[in-house]
Tab-separated table of C-alpha atoms in Angstrom:
chain	number	residue	atom	x	y	z
A	175	MET	CA	0.000	0.000	0.000
A	176	VAL	CA	1.239	3.467	-0.896
A	177	HIS	CA	0.698	6.174	1.718
A	178	ARG	CA	0.218	9.801	0.734
A	179	ILE	CA	2.564	11.994	2.761
A	180	GLY	CA	2.235	15.746	2.760
A	181	TYR	CA	5.426	17.619	3.494
A	182	ILE	CA	5.707	21.206	4.701
A	183	VAL	CA	8.845	23.290	4.240
A	184	GLY	CA	9.064	25.763	7.118
A	185	SER	CA	11.007	28.395	5.178
A	186	LEU	CA	9.487	30.655	2.522
A	187	ALA	CA	12.860	31.399	0.893
A	188	SER	CA	13.218	30.108	-2.662
A	189	ASP	CA	16.827	29.068	-1.989
A	190	SER	CA	16.118	27.532	1.409
A	191	ILE	CA	18.510	24.772	2.430
A	192	ASN	CA	15.510	22.991	3.934
A	193	ARG	CA	13.889	22.938	0.498
A	194	VAL	CA	17.062	21.253	-0.754
A	195	LEU	CA	16.765	18.778	2.115
A	196	ALA	CA	13.094	18.157	1.313
A	197	SER	CA	13.983	17.362	-2.311
A	198	ALA	CA	16.543	14.843	-1.072
A	199	LEU	CA	13.992	13.195	1.222
A	200	VAL	CA	11.502	12.882	-1.646
A	201	ARG	CA	14.167	11.205	-3.757
A	202	LEU	CA	15.272	8.839	-0.983
A	203	ALA	CA	11.778	7.893	0.220
A	204	PRO	CA	10.808	4.228	-0.117
A	205	GLU	CA	8.220	3.267	-2.724
A	206	SER	CA	5.575	2.921	-0.005
A	207	LEU	CA	5.495	6.714	0.402
A	208	GLU	CA	4.195	9.249	-2.114
A	209	LEU	CA	5.343	12.726	-1.051
A	210	THR	CA	3.591	15.944	-2.075
A	211	GLU	CA	4.401	19.427	-0.837
A	212	ILE	CA	1.733	21.320	1.080
A	213	PRO	CA	2.606	25.001	0.541
A	214	ILE	CA	2.180	27.631	3.245
A	215	ARG	CA	3.297	30.776	1.399
A	216	ASP	CA	-0.205	32.131	0.645
A	217	LEU	CA	-1.710	31.698	4.093
A	218	PRO	CA	-2.744	34.977	5.754
A	219	LEU	CA	-1.857	35.703	9.345
A	220	TYR	CA	-4.056	33.676	11.647
A	221	ASN	CA	-7.025	35.633	12.994
A	222	ARG	CA	-9.750	33.990	15.067
A	223	ASP	CA	-12.271	36.409	13.532
A	224	ASP	CA	-11.815	34.620	10.197
A	225	GLU	CA	-12.002	31.009	11.412
A	226	ASN	CA	-15.520	30.329	10.202
A	227	SER	CA	-15.137	32.053	6.835
A	228	PRO	CA	-11.485	31.518	5.871
A	229	VAL	CA	-9.939	32.468	2.546
A	230	GLY	CA	-9.441	29.770	-0.074
A	231	ALA	CA	-5.761	29.268	0.768
A	232	VAL	CA	-6.691	28.241	4.310
A	233	THR	CA	-9.427	25.868	3.159
A	234	GLU	CA	-7.102	24.202	0.660
A	235	PHE	CA	-4.341	23.934	3.242
A	236	LYS	CA	-6.610	22.144	5.688
A	237	ARG	CA	-7.932	19.850	2.954
A	238	ALA	CA	-4.401	18.955	1.900
A	239	ILE	CA	-3.530	18.025	5.485
A	240	GLU	CA	-6.681	15.950	5.823
A	241	ARG	CA	-6.094	14.147	2.505
A	242	SER	CA	-2.624	13.101	3.655
A	243	ASP	CA	-2.018	9.820	5.469
A	244	GLY	CA	0.941	11.375	7.262
A	245	LEU	CA	2.999	14.551	7.482
A	246	LEU	CA	6.660	15.420	7.224
A	247	ILE	CA	7.840	18.796	8.517
A	248	VAL	CA	11.153	20.009	7.079
A	249	SER	CA	12.083	23.262	8.739
A	250	PRO	CA	14.827	25.639	9.798
A	251	GLU	CA	15.126	27.088	13.285
A	252	TYR	CA	14.596	30.832	13.725
A	253	ASN	CA	15.771	32.454	16.957
A	254	ARG	CA	15.784	29.093	18.736
A	255	SER	CA	12.161	28.383	17.826
A	256	ILE	CA	9.594	27.551	15.121
A	257	PRO	CA	9.616	29.882	12.085
A	258	GLY	CA	6.658	32.256	12.150
A	259	ALA	CA	5.253	31.140	8.791
A	260	LEU	CA	5.225	27.513	9.920
A	261	LYS	CA	3.616	28.253	13.282
A	262	ASN	CA	1.005	30.353	11.486
A	263	ALA	CA	0.198	27.389	9.235
A	264	ILE	CA	-0.137	25.076	12.214
A	265	ASP	CA	-2.488	27.516	13.931
A	266	TRP	CA	-4.728	27.658	10.842
A	267	GLY	CA	-4.678	23.882	10.424
A	268	SER	CA	-5.720	23.266	14.023
A	269	ARG	CA	-8.701	25.626	14.013
A	270	PRO	CA	-11.578	26.201	14.491
A	271	TRP	CA	-12.006	24.252	17.706
A	272	GLY	CA	-13.124	20.712	16.940
A	273	GLN	CA	-11.708	20.791	13.402
A	274	ASN	CA	-8.058	20.020	14.060
A	275	SER	CA	-6.692	18.754	10.747
A	276	PHE	CA	-3.495	17.404	12.351
A	277	ALA	CA	-5.138	14.914	14.717
A	278	ARG	CA	-3.808	11.353	14.382
A	279	LYS	CA	-1.520	12.120	11.447
A	280	PRO	CA	1.807	10.263	11.861
A	281	THR	CA	4.371	13.043	11.718
A	282	GLY	CA	8.105	13.289	11.199
A	283	ILE	CA	10.182	16.378	12.021
A	284	ILE	CA	13.537	17.063	10.392
A	285	GLY	CA	15.513	20.194	9.674
A	286	ALA	CA	18.800	21.526	8.358
A	287	SER	CA	20.978	24.348	9.621
A	288	THR	CA	24.474	25.611	8.963
A	289	GLY	CA	25.054	25.534	12.721
A	290	ALA	CA	26.440	22.669	14.764
A	291	ILE	CA	23.243	21.848	16.674
A	292	GLY	CA	21.072	21.672	13.579
A	293	THR	CA	17.465	22.455	14.421
A	294	ALA	CA	17.275	20.751	17.810
A	295	VAL	CA	15.550	23.563	19.699
A	296	MET	CA	12.958	24.141	16.965
A	297	GLN	CA	12.157	20.447	16.912
A	298	ALA	CA	11.700	20.357	20.688
A	299	SER	CA	9.232	23.247	20.438
A	300	MET	CA	7.447	21.577	17.530
A	301	ARG	CA	7.049	18.341	19.466
A	302	SER	CA	5.262	20.188	22.236
A	303	VAL	CA	2.855	21.771	19.748
A	304	LEU	CA	2.184	18.539	17.861
A	305	SER	CA	1.607	16.621	21.101
A	306	PHE	CA	-1.130	19.072	22.031
A	307	LEU	CA	-2.628	18.589	18.554
A	308	ASP	CA	-2.755	14.786	18.966
A	309	ALA	CA	-0.297	14.179	16.122
A	310	PRO	CA	1.841	11.054	16.799
A	311	GLN	CA	5.538	11.724	16.176
A	312	LEU	CA	8.517	9.683	15.081
A	313	ASN	CA	10.854	10.143	18.044
A	314	ALA	CA	13.815	8.132	16.785
A	315	PRO	CA	15.986	8.500	14.870
A	316	GLU	CA	16.356	12.195	15.610
A	317	ALA	CA	17.493	14.176	12.580
A	318	TYR	CA	19.379	17.415	13.172
A	319	ILE	CA	21.143	18.033	9.877
A	320	THR	CA	24.215	20.261	9.674
A	321	PHE	CA	23.952	21.399	6.078
A	322	ALA	CA	26.974	21.121	3.796
A	323	PRO	CA	26.209	22.504	0.299
A	324	GLU	CA	28.731	20.221	-1.377
A	325	ALA	CA	26.796	17.160	-0.189
A	326	TYR	CA	23.799	17.922	-2.391
A	327	GLY	CA	23.302	18.090	-6.129
A	328	PRO	CA	20.346	19.116	-8.307
A	329	ASP	CA	16.893	17.488	-8.144
A	330	GLY	CA	17.397	15.967	-4.713
A	331	GLU	CA	20.650	14.179	-5.458
A	332	VAL	CA	22.755	13.480	-2.359
A	333	LYS	CA	26.392	13.203	-3.346
A	334	ASP	CA	27.789	12.463	0.115
A	335	GLU	CA	27.459	8.743	0.836
A	336	SER	CA	27.110	9.001	4.621
A	337	THR	CA	24.470	11.738	4.327
A	338	ALA	CA	22.505	9.706	1.776
A	339	LYS	CA	22.680	6.649	4.017
A	340	PHE	CA	21.430	8.551	7.065
A	341	LEU	CA	18.590	10.304	5.225
A	342	GLY	CA	17.547	7.062	3.537
A	343	HIS	CA	17.492	5.354	6.930
A	344	TYR	CA	15.394	8.186	8.350
A	345	MET	CA	12.822	7.824	5.568
A	346	ASP	CA	12.694	4.042	6.002
A	347	GLU	CA	12.081	4.494	9.718
A	348	TYR	CA	9.414	7.102	9.029
A	349	ALA	CA	7.681	4.759	6.564
A	350	ALA	CA	7.620	1.997	9.198
A	351	PHE	CA	6.281	4.467	11.767
A	352	VAL	CA	3.466	5.500	9.421
A	353	GLU	CA	2.497	1.842	9.018
A	354	ARG	CA	2.462	1.284	12.787
A	355	VAL	CA	0.368	4.362	13.528
A	356	LEU	CA	-2.178	3.835	10.776
A	357	SER	CA	-2.634	0.170	11.696
A	358	SER	CA	-3.426	1.126	15.303
A	359	ILE	CA	-5.994	3.846	14.589
A	360	LEU	CA	-9.453	2.443	15.132
A	361	PRO	CA	-12.899	3.887	14.370
A	362	GLY	CA	-14.755	5.643	17.139
A	363	HIS	CA	-12.030	7.961	18.408
A	364	VAL	CA	-13.397	10.067	21.264
A	365	GLY	CA	-14.762	13.263	19.789
A	366	ASP	CA	-15.569	11.892	16.345
A	367	SER	CA	-18.927	13.240	15.220
A	368	ASP	CA	-19.604	10.176	13.065
A	369	PRO	CA	-17.464	7.148	14.000
A	370	ASP	CA	-18.617	5.192	10.959
A	371	THR	CA	-16.896	7.649	8.626
A	372	MET	CA	-13.484	7.454	10.310
A	373	HIS	CA	-10.673	5.344	8.916
C-alpha cells in the first residue's frame, strides 16, 4: 500500500537549504510513500475572527492536510524556535475548535541548519505543539542536519554517501512508523462526530 505523505517546508525562501533537504527526502523515500508538498506561502496571518469564513488558501491547506495519510515537517530554526510562517500554518490547520486537521496524522520532524546543533531547539518546540494537537511523532531517529552545500546536487541528489545513508534510513524508519500508527488507529475515536466515517 502506498501512503500519501504531505510535506511542509518551514522556510518561505526560494533558496532555502531545507527545500534542498526536502527534495533529497523525496528522492530517498521508499516506494511505499508518495510525497507531495503542502505550501504555506499564501496563508494569511491567523485571525480567530476569520475562522468560520477563511480564505481559499486556508481551506485548501486544511484539505491537503486531511487528505494526507501522514505529514513530514522540514524546517529551519529561527531564533531558537519555530519559524513564524510555519507556526502560522499550524495555527490555521488546528482551528476552528473541533476541526483540528493534524489529529492522528503520523508526523516526522527534520531540519537543516548551517550551525552545529542543527534544528534541535525548533524540533523540541514543535514536538510540544504537535503533542497538544494529537499528532503522533517519530521520536527516533532524531534528525538534526548540519547542512553542507557540497553534499547535495540538483533534483534531490545526495552526493555524500554518509548523508545519503542517514537520510535514507530516516525515511525508512518514518515509513515503518506511518504503518504502525495507521494500523493502530481504530474507528470511534473520542470526539468523532460520526465514527462510521473514520478510517
